[in-house]
PDB file of C-alpha atoms in Angstrom:
ATOM      1  CA  MET A   1     258.957 195.188  28.536  1.00 82.00           C
ATOM      2  CA  ARG A   2     255.619 196.473  29.777  1.00 81.00           C
ATOM      3  CA  ASP A   3     257.128 198.354  32.708  1.00 86.00           C
ATOM      4  CA  HIS A   4     260.609 199.126  31.346  1.00 85.00           C
ATOM      5  CA  GLY A   5     260.168 199.402  27.604  1.00 81.00           C
ATOM      6  CA  GLY A   6     263.378 199.992  25.651  1.00 81.00           C
ATOM      7  CA  GLN A   7     265.690 198.966  28.492  1.00 84.00           C
ATOM      8  CA  PRO A   8     268.166 196.064  28.187  1.00 85.00           C
ATOM      9  CA  PHE A   9     267.150 192.909  30.033  1.00 88.00           C
ATOM     10  CA  LEU A  10     268.422 189.483  30.999  1.00 89.00           C
ATOM     11  CA  MET A  11     265.903 186.657  31.360  1.00 91.00           C
ATOM     12  CA  ASN A  12     266.960 183.329  32.848  1.00 93.00           C
ATOM     13  CA  VAL A  13     264.397 180.565  32.249  1.00 94.00           C
ATOM     14  CA  TRP A  14     264.952 177.265  34.048  1.00 93.00           C
ATOM     15  CA  PHE A  15     262.777 174.410  32.812  1.00 93.00           C
ATOM     16  CA  HIS A  16     262.222 171.576  35.256  1.00 89.00           C
ATOM     17  CA  ALA A  17     261.513 169.176  32.380  1.00 87.00           C
ATOM     18  CA  PRO A  18     262.843 166.704  31.534  1.00 87.00           C
ATOM     19  CA  HIS A  19     264.080 166.236  35.100  1.00 86.00           C
ATOM     20  CA  VAL A  20     262.342 163.734  37.360  1.00 84.00           C
ATOM     21  CA  PRO A  21     259.650 163.528  38.529  1.00 88.00           C
ATOM     22  CA  LEU A  22     258.248 163.519  35.000  1.00 89.00           C
ATOM     23  CA  ALA A  23     255.003 165.435  35.364  1.00 90.00           C
ATOM     24  CA  ALA A  24     253.366 164.348  32.098  1.00 95.00           C
ATOM     25  CA  THR A  25     249.591 164.534  31.779  1.00 95.00           C
ATOM     26  CA  ASP A  26     247.583 161.983  29.814  1.00 96.00           C
ATOM     27  CA  ALA A  27     247.051 164.559  27.064  1.00 97.00           C
ATOM     28  CA  MET A  28     250.791 165.215  26.821  1.00 96.00           C
ATOM     29  CA  GLN A  29     251.513 161.486  26.542  1.00 97.00           C
ATOM     30  CA  LYS A  30     248.840 160.730  23.935  1.00 97.00           C
ATOM     31  CA  PRO A  31     251.177 161.198  20.893  1.00 97.00           C
ATOM     32  CA  TYR A  32     253.462 158.555  22.386  1.00 97.00           C
ATOM     33  CA  ALA A  33     250.835 155.980  23.334  1.00 96.00           C
ATOM     34  CA  HIS A  34     252.504 153.477  21.010  1.00 96.00           C
ATOM     35  CA  LEU A  35     255.568 153.279  23.291  1.00 94.00           C
ATOM     36  CA  ALA A  36     255.493 150.334  25.678  1.00 93.00           C
ATOM     37  CA  ASP A  37     257.800 151.855  28.290  1.00 90.00           C
ATOM     38  CA  PRO A  38     255.835 154.278  30.533  1.00 91.00           C
ATOM     39  CA  VAL A  39     259.003 156.189  31.431  1.00 88.00           C
ATOM     40  CA  ALA A  40     259.812 156.719  27.752  1.00 88.00           C
ATOM     41  CA  ARG A  41     256.265 157.966  27.125  1.00 93.00           C
ATOM     42  CA  ALA A  42     256.514 160.441  29.976  1.00 93.00           C
ATOM     43  CA  TYR A  43     260.023 161.539  28.984  1.00 90.00           C
ATOM     44  CA  PHE A  44     259.130 162.276  25.361  1.00 93.00           C
ATOM     45  CA  ALA A  45     255.962 164.023  26.511  1.00 96.00           C
ATOM     46  CA  VAL A  46     257.722 166.481  28.828  1.00 94.00           C
ATOM     47  CA  VAL A  47     260.459 167.182  26.242  1.00 94.00           C
ATOM     48  CA  THR A  48     257.739 167.982  23.689  1.00 96.00           C
ATOM     49  CA  GLU A  49     256.024 170.261  26.202  1.00 96.00           C
ATOM     50  CA  MET A  50     259.296 172.049  26.944  1.00 96.00           C
ATOM     51  CA  ASP A  51     259.755 172.582  23.202  1.00 96.00           C
ATOM     52  CA  ARG A  52     256.271 174.081  23.006  1.00 97.00           C
ATOM     53  CA  GLN A  53     256.982 176.481  25.863  1.00 96.00           C
ATOM     54  CA  ILE A  54     260.277 177.570  24.280  1.00 96.00           C
ATOM     55  CA  GLY A  55     258.290 178.244  21.114  1.00 97.00           C
ATOM     56  CA  ARG A  56     255.956 180.528  23.080  1.00 97.00           C
ATOM     57  CA  LEU A  57     258.946 182.477  24.385  1.00 96.00           C
ATOM     58  CA  LEU A  58     260.482 182.915  20.931  1.00 97.00           C
ATOM     59  CA  ALA A  59     257.096 183.928  19.486  1.00 97.00           C
ATOM     60  CA  LYS A  60     256.752 186.598  22.174  1.00 95.00           C
ATOM     61  CA  LEU A  61     260.159 188.029  21.307  1.00 95.00           C
ATOM     62  CA  ASP A  62     258.979 188.235  17.684  1.00 95.00           C
ATOM     63  CA  ALA A  63     255.716 189.890  18.699  1.00 95.00           C
ATOM     64  CA  LEU A  64     257.600 192.507  20.717  1.00 92.00           C
ATOM     65  CA  GLY A  65     259.968 193.222  17.835  1.00 92.00           C
ATOM     66  CA  LEU A  66     262.977 191.976  19.813  1.00 93.00           C
ATOM     67  CA  ARG A  67     264.123 189.101  17.595  1.00 94.00           C
ATOM     68  CA  GLU A  68     266.981 190.970  15.909  1.00 94.00           C
ATOM     69  CA  ASN A  69     268.362 192.483  19.113  1.00 91.00           C
ATOM     70  CA  THR A  70     268.142 189.544  21.504  1.00 94.00           C
ATOM     71  CA  MET A  71     270.603 186.720  22.016  1.00 95.00           C
ATOM     72  CA  VAL A  72     268.915 183.444  22.954  1.00 97.00           C
ATOM     73  CA  ILE A  73     271.023 180.668  24.482  1.00 96.00           C
ATOM     74  CA  PHE A  74     269.808 177.113  25.029  1.00 96.00           C
ATOM     75  CA  SER A  75     271.892 174.699  27.062  1.00 94.00           C
ATOM     76  CA  SER A  76     271.729 172.047  29.775  1.00 92.00           C
ATOM     77  CA  ASP A  77     273.342 171.500  33.168  1.00 90.00           C
ATOM     78  CA  ASN A  78     274.599 167.944  32.674  1.00 92.00           C
ATOM     79  CA  GLY A  79     274.399 164.837  30.549  1.00 91.00           C
ATOM     80  CA  ALA A  80     271.626 162.280  30.724  1.00 88.00           C
ATOM     81  CA  PRO A  81     271.416 160.063  33.834  1.00 85.00           C
ATOM     82  CA  ALA A  82     271.308 156.290  33.759  1.00 80.00           C
ATOM     83  CA  ARG A  83     268.140 154.713  35.123  1.00 70.00           C
ATOM     84  CA  GLU A  84     268.393 152.219  37.930  1.00 64.00           C
ATOM     85  CA  ALA A  85     267.187 148.779  36.983  1.00 53.00           C
ATOM     86  CA  SER A  86     265.156 146.771  39.481  1.00 49.00           C
ATOM     87  CA  ASN A  87     264.231 143.164  40.048  1.00 47.00           C
ATOM     88  CA  ASP A  88     260.788 141.781  40.813  1.00 49.00           C
ATOM     89  CA  SER A  89     261.017 143.065  44.377  1.00 45.00           C
ATOM     90  CA  GLY A  90     261.490 146.611  43.114  1.00 44.00           C
ATOM     91  CA  LYS A  91     264.946 146.927  44.624  1.00 46.00           C
ATOM     92  CA  GLY A  92     267.684 148.487  42.522  1.00 43.00           C
ATOM     93  CA  ILE A  93     270.108 146.045  40.934  1.00 42.00           C
ATOM     94  CA  GLY A  94     272.303 148.326  38.816  1.00 47.00           C
ATOM     95  CA  LEU A  95     272.018 150.534  35.748  1.00 50.00           C
ATOM     96  CA  ASP A  96     269.454 149.901  33.052  1.00 52.00           C
ATOM     97  CA  THR A  97     271.196 151.529  30.095  1.00 52.00           C
ATOM     98  CA  ASP A  98     268.600 150.245  27.614  1.00 52.00           C
ATOM     99  CA  THR A  99     265.960 152.599  29.001  1.00 53.00           C
ATOM    100  CA  SER A 100     268.218 155.475  30.101  1.00 60.00           C
ATOM    101  CA  GLY A 101     268.731 158.729  28.277  1.00 75.00           C
ATOM    102  CA  SER A 102     271.432 158.832  25.641  1.00 85.00           C
ATOM    103  CA  ASN A 103     274.784 160.591  25.691  1.00 91.00           C
ATOM    104  CA  GLY A 104     275.621 159.197  22.274  1.00 91.00           C
ATOM    105  CA  PRO A 105     279.171 157.855  22.027  1.00 94.00           C
ATOM    106  CA  LEU A 106     280.312 159.727  25.134  1.00 95.00           C
ATOM    107  CA  ARG A 107     281.365 157.841  28.239  1.00 94.00           C
ATOM    108  CA  GLY A 108     279.596 158.311  31.561  1.00 92.00           C
ATOM    109  CA  TRP A 109     276.352 159.793  32.852  1.00 91.00           C
ATOM    110  CA  LYS A 110     275.111 162.601  35.040  1.00 89.00           C
ATOM    111  CA  TRP A 111     277.321 162.914  38.169  1.00 88.00           C
ATOM    112  CA  HIS A 112     280.352 161.697  36.197  1.00 92.00           C
ATOM    113  CA  LEU A 113     283.234 163.928  35.097  1.00 95.00           C
ATOM    114  CA  HIS A 114     283.635 161.927  31.912  1.00 96.00           C
ATOM    115  CA  GLU A 115     282.327 163.621  28.769  1.00 97.00           C
ATOM    116  CA  GLY A 116     278.895 161.987  29.000  1.00 95.00           C
ATOM    117  CA  GLY A 117     278.308 163.845  32.252  1.00 94.00           C
ATOM    118  CA  ILE A 118     279.698 167.292  31.437  1.00 95.00           C
ATOM    119  CA  ARG A 119     279.500 167.809  27.648  1.00 95.00           C
ATOM    120  CA  VAL A 120     276.117 169.375  26.878  1.00 93.00           C
ATOM    121  CA  PRO A 121     274.263 171.128  24.022  1.00 90.00           C
ATOM    122  CA  PHE A 122     274.943 174.842  23.495  1.00 94.00           C
ATOM    123  CA  ILE A 123     272.712 176.542  20.939  1.00 96.00           C
ATOM    124  CA  VAL A 124     272.821 180.300  20.284  1.00 96.00           C
ATOM    125  CA  ARG A 125     270.439 182.394  18.184  1.00 95.00           C
ATOM    126  CA  TRP A 126     271.181 186.032  17.444  1.00 94.00           C
ATOM    127  CA  PRO A 127     270.167 187.138  13.941  1.00 94.00           C
ATOM    128  CA  GLY A 128     272.884 189.103  12.167  1.00 91.00           C
ATOM    129  CA  GLN A 129     275.456 188.368  14.868  1.00 91.00           C
ATOM    130  CA  VAL A 130     275.718 184.577  15.221  1.00 92.00           C
ATOM    131  CA  PRO A 131     275.853 182.710  11.870  1.00 91.00           C
ATOM    132  CA  GLU A 132     272.660 180.741  11.293  1.00 92.00           C
ATOM    133  CA  GLY A 133     272.850 176.964  10.920  1.00 92.00           C
ATOM    134  CA  ARG A 134     276.571 176.699  11.703  1.00 92.00           C
ATOM    135  CA  ILE A 135     277.822 173.744  13.743  1.00 93.00           C
ATOM    136  CA  ASP A 136     281.059 174.365  15.657  1.00 92.00           C
ATOM    137  CA  THR A 137     282.765 171.146  16.724  1.00 89.00           C
ATOM    138  CA  SER A 138     286.150 172.612  17.665  1.00 89.00           C
ATOM    139  CA  SER A 139     285.593 175.520  20.078  1.00 93.00           C
ATOM    140  CA  VAL A 140     285.708 174.550  23.756  1.00 94.00           C
ATOM    141  CA  LEU A 141     283.286 176.567  25.887  1.00 95.00           C
ATOM    142  CA  ASN A 142     282.304 176.525  29.556  1.00 94.00           C
ATOM    143  CA  ILE A 143     279.353 177.978  31.449  1.00 93.00           C
ATOM    144  CA  CYS A 144     281.850 180.181  33.326  1.00 93.00           C
ATOM    145  CA  ASP A 145     282.497 181.909  30.002  1.00 95.00           C
ATOM    146  CA  LEU A 146     279.025 183.455  29.888  1.00 94.00           C
ATOM    147  CA  THR A 147     279.801 186.319  32.287  1.00 92.00           C
ATOM    148  CA  PRO A 148     282.872 187.783  30.514  1.00 92.00           C
ATOM    149  CA  THR A 149     281.319 187.088  27.112  1.00 93.00           C
ATOM    150  CA  LEU A 150     277.983 188.784  27.768  1.00 92.00           C
ATOM    151  CA  VAL A 151     279.693 191.710  29.488  1.00 91.00           C
ATOM    152  CA  ARG A 152     281.852 192.345  26.413  1.00 88.00           C
ATOM    153  CA  MET A 153     278.958 191.955  23.987  1.00 87.00           C
ATOM    154  CA  ALA A 154     276.921 194.418  26.035  1.00 86.00           C
ATOM    155  CA  GLY A 155     279.742 196.978  25.882  1.00 87.00           C
ATOM    156  CA  ALA A 156     280.300 196.891  29.650  1.00 88.00           C
ATOM    157  CA  ALA A 157     283.377 196.100  31.741  1.00 88.00           C
ATOM    158  CA  MET A 158     284.096 193.870  34.704  1.00 85.00           C
ATOM    159  CA  PRO A 159     285.180 195.478  38.009  1.00 88.00           C
ATOM    160  CA  ALA A 160     288.870 196.241  38.321  1.00 90.00           C
ATOM    161  CA  GLY A 161     290.802 193.298  39.688  1.00 90.00           C
ATOM    162  CA  TYR A 162     288.076 190.765  38.929  1.00 87.00           C
ATOM    163  CA  ARG A 163     289.482 187.419  37.803  1.00 85.00           C
ATOM    164  CA  SER A 164     286.969 185.260  35.991  1.00 87.00           C
ATOM    165  CA  ASP A 165     286.982 181.465  35.902  1.00 89.00           C
ATOM    166  CA  GLY A 166     285.849 181.821  32.294  1.00 92.00           C
ATOM    167  CA  VAL A 167     287.066 183.564  29.155  1.00 93.00           C
ATOM    168  CA  ASP A 168     285.468 185.777  26.535  1.00 93.00           C
ATOM    169  CA  VAL A 169     284.195 183.433  23.801  1.00 95.00           C
ATOM    170  CA  SER A 170     282.405 186.035  21.678  1.00 93.00           C
ATOM    171  CA  ASP A 171     284.786 185.346  18.776  1.00 93.00           C
ATOM    172  CA  ALA A 172     283.691 181.694  18.737  1.00 94.00           C
ATOM    173  CA  LEU A 173     280.044 182.749  18.619  1.00 93.00           C
ATOM    174  CA  ARG A 174     280.724 185.082  15.688  1.00 90.00           C
ATOM    175  CA  GLU A 175     282.683 182.476  13.700  1.00 88.00           C
ATOM    176  CA  LYS A 176     286.041 184.101  14.252  1.00 89.00           C
ATOM    177  CA  PRO A 177     289.268 182.265  15.173  1.00 89.00           C
ATOM    178  CA  PHE A 178     289.095 181.171  18.808  1.00 91.00           C
ATOM    179  CA  ASP A 179     291.644 179.315  20.905  1.00 90.00           C
ATOM    180  CA  ARG A 180     290.875 178.853  24.596  1.00 92.00           C
ATOM    181  CA  SER A 181     293.502 180.677  26.654  1.00 89.00           C
ATOM    182  CA  GLN A 182     293.115 178.848  29.971  1.00 92.00           C
ATOM    183  CA  PRO A 183     292.216 175.348  31.165  1.00 96.00           C
ATOM    184  CA  MET A 184     288.868 174.234  32.562  1.00 96.00           C
ATOM    185  CA  PHE A 185     288.521 172.467  35.914  1.00 96.00           C
ATOM    186  CA  TRP A 186     285.868 170.295  37.543  1.00 94.00           C
ATOM    187  CA  HIS A 187     285.469 169.166  41.143  1.00 91.00           C
ATOM    188  CA  ASN A 188     282.673 166.775  42.027  1.00 87.00           C
ATOM    189  CA  PRO A 189     282.883 166.068  45.774  1.00 79.00           C
ATOM    190  CA  THR A 190     279.900 163.710  45.477  1.00 72.00           C
ATOM    191  CA  ALA A 191     281.592 161.592  42.809  1.00 59.00           C
ATOM    192  CA  SER A 192     282.083 158.626  45.165  1.00 62.00           C
ATOM    193  CA  ARG A 193     281.487 155.417  43.215  1.00 68.00           C
ATOM    194  CA  ARG A 194     280.831 157.523  40.118  1.00 79.00           C
ATOM    195  CA  GLY A 195     284.370 158.077  38.934  1.00 84.00           C
ATOM    196  CA  PRO A 196     287.219 160.488  39.742  1.00 90.00           C
ATOM    197  CA  VAL A 197     286.598 163.601  41.850  1.00 91.00           C
ATOM    198  CA  PHE A 198     288.833 166.064  39.944  1.00 94.00           C
ATOM    199  CA  SER A 199     289.226 166.759  36.244  1.00 97.00           C
ATOM    200  CA  ILE A 200     291.016 169.255  34.005  1.00 98.00           C
ATOM    201  CA  ARG A 201     290.852 169.926  30.293  1.00 97.00           C
ATOM    202  CA  ASP A 202     293.728 171.886  28.783  1.00 97.00           C
ATOM    203  CA  GLY A 203     293.679 172.049  25.007  1.00 95.00           C
ATOM    204  CA  ARG A 204     293.167 168.568  23.662  1.00 96.00           C
ATOM    205  CA  TRP A 205     294.227 166.881  26.906  1.00 98.00           C
ATOM    206  CA  LYS A 206     291.895 165.808  29.687  1.00 98.00           C
ATOM    207  CA  LEU A 207     292.983 164.357  33.018  1.00 98.00           C
ATOM    208  CA  LEU A 208     290.749 162.785  35.665  1.00 97.00           C
ATOM    209  CA  MET A 209     292.068 161.891  39.121  1.00 95.00           C
ATOM    210  CA  GLU A 210     291.306 161.309  42.779  1.00 91.00           C
ATOM    211  CA  PRO A 211     292.197 163.964  45.406  1.00 87.00           C
ATOM    212  CA  ASP A 212     295.386 162.067  46.293  1.00 89.00           C
ATOM    213  CA  GLY A 213     296.454 161.892  42.641  1.00 92.00           C
ATOM    214  CA  THR A 214     295.683 158.203  42.207  1.00 93.00           C
ATOM    215  CA  LEU A 215     293.562 156.507  39.533  1.00 93.00           C
ATOM    216  CA  ALA A 216     294.735 159.022  36.929  1.00 96.00           C
ATOM    217  CA  GLU A 217     293.034 158.854  33.534  1.00 98.00           C
ATOM    218  CA  LEU A 218     294.420 160.780  30.553  1.00 98.00           C
ATOM    219  CA  TYR A 219     292.683 161.213  27.215  1.00 98.00           C
ATOM    220  CA  ASP A 220     293.426 163.047  23.984  1.00 98.00           C
ATOM    221  CA  LEU A 221     289.931 164.349  23.253  1.00 97.00           C
ATOM    222  CA  SER A 222     290.882 165.426  19.737  1.00 95.00           C
ATOM    223  CA  ARG A 223     291.237 161.729  18.885  1.00 96.00           C
ATOM    224  CA  ASP A 224     289.204 160.005  21.582  1.00 98.00           C
ATOM    225  CA  ALA A 225     286.155 162.027  22.621  1.00 96.00           C
ATOM    226  CA  ALA A 226     284.591 158.803  23.893  1.00 97.00           C
ATOM    227  CA  GLU A 227     287.434 158.424  26.425  1.00 98.00           C
ATOM    228  CA  SER A 228     287.802 154.797  25.453  1.00 97.00           C
ATOM    229  CA  ARG A 229     291.556 154.434  26.018  1.00 97.00           C
ATOM    230  CA  ASN A 230     293.413 155.697  29.070  1.00 98.00           C
ATOM    231  CA  ILE A 231     296.881 156.825  27.924  1.00 98.00           C
ATOM    232  CA  ALA A 232     298.176 158.106  31.287  1.00 98.00           C
ATOM    233  CA  ALA A 233     300.860 155.427  31.547  1.00 97.00           C
ATOM    234  CA  GLU A 234     302.196 156.389  28.116  1.00 97.00           C
ATOM    235  CA  ASN A 235     302.396 160.117  28.863  1.00 98.00           C
ATOM    236  CA  PRO A 236     303.709 160.577  32.430  1.00 97.00           C
ATOM    237  CA  ALA A 237     305.094 164.066  31.734  1.00 98.00           C
ATOM    238  CA  ILE A 238     301.725 165.367  30.540  1.00 98.00           C
ATOM    239  CA  VAL A 239     300.026 163.783  33.548  1.00 98.00           C
ATOM    240  CA  GLN A 240     302.402 165.545  35.926  1.00 97.00           C
ATOM    241  CA  VAL A 241     301.918 168.946  34.263  1.00 98.00           C
ATOM    242  CA  LEU A 242     298.121 168.658  34.376  1.00 98.00           C
ATOM    243  CA  MET A 243     298.152 167.288  37.920  1.00 97.00           C
ATOM    244  CA  ALA A 244     300.192 170.294  39.061  1.00 97.00           C
ATOM    245  CA  LYS A 245     297.597 172.641  37.558  1.00 97.00           C
ATOM    246  CA  VAL A 246     294.806 170.778  39.352  1.00 96.00           C
ATOM    247  CA  ARG A 247     296.710 171.059  42.660  1.00 94.00           C
ATOM    248  CA  GLU A 248     297.174 174.808  42.200  1.00 94.00           C
ATOM    249  CA  TRP A 249     293.492 175.292  41.350  1.00 93.00           C
ATOM    250  CA  GLN A 250     292.349 172.992  44.153  1.00 88.00           C
ATOM    251  CA  GLN A 251     294.234 175.013  46.748  1.00 87.00           C
ATOM    252  CA  ALA A 252     292.331 178.143  45.693  1.00 85.00           C
ATOM    253  CA  LEU A 253     288.907 176.555  46.278  1.00 83.00           C
ATOM    254  CA  PRO A 254     286.814 177.811  49.211  1.00 79.00           C
ATOM    255  CA  LYS A 255     286.992 175.612  52.289  1.00 76.00           C
ATOM    256  CA  PRO A 256     286.035 172.844  52.808  1.00 70.00           C
ATOM    257  CA  LEU A 257     286.150 172.150  49.051  1.00 64.00           C
ATOM    258  CA  ASP A 258     289.936 172.329  48.940  1.00 53.00           C
ATOM    259  CA  ARG A 259     290.374 168.660  49.858  1.00 57.00           C
ATOM    260  CA  ALA A 260     294.088 168.248  50.483  1.00 50.00           C
ATOM    261  CA  PHE A 261     296.194 166.038  48.257  1.00 50.00           C
ATOM    262  CA  LYS A 262     298.047 163.321  50.114  1.00 46.00           C
ATOM    263  CA  GLN A 263     301.792 163.480  49.732  1.00 39.00           C
TER     264      GLN A 263
END
């Protein structure tokens, strides 16, 4: 703003906190001295510090008179991870879910394609444009949607022939009727021992599967967001339709990500 006053801008701020290592000073941890778990003390301390720094950013927008004409988006890259428990020797012995972060009722953790790994907060502030205090529990958004959405809201256009992996979700942000027009896909090639490698969500249906199509899991997220009951065996036709869409998408991935399905 100092060097280009009056010009549009995009600022991307990546906070390391609360990712490990948790760099919490003694002063930052003081409000949480009553907590016995040192990891919990450090975790709450760095989250509080991140909140303070976000406050500084919002205050600066106010000071510059940009509050009314700036969209602020807060989100995360993945769900909370599970901490590894250890025995007296210090060697890992599994997951210590009592002292891990919380993904609420959602199944899975960071690195998983279940909802606990991929469903994250998405908070938008834009006075006069995005309704204040509204909670939307029905619209399905993806980080790939940000490009076409911000381009439209800025009055620009994508290059001719460009095909986005996302869709314009500006109607959802402005509390207008919104129905996602295309499915969402996930591919986690490092998912070994952490659940299925591929996943698709199309409407209310979500399918998880291995590259060869085995270990299929199907969930109706409108009724079972916690993915507690696999209904793949009861809905073979839906599984086949979703699996075909995953195959088509998988074949379009850059090599070597397009891991071939076994026939």
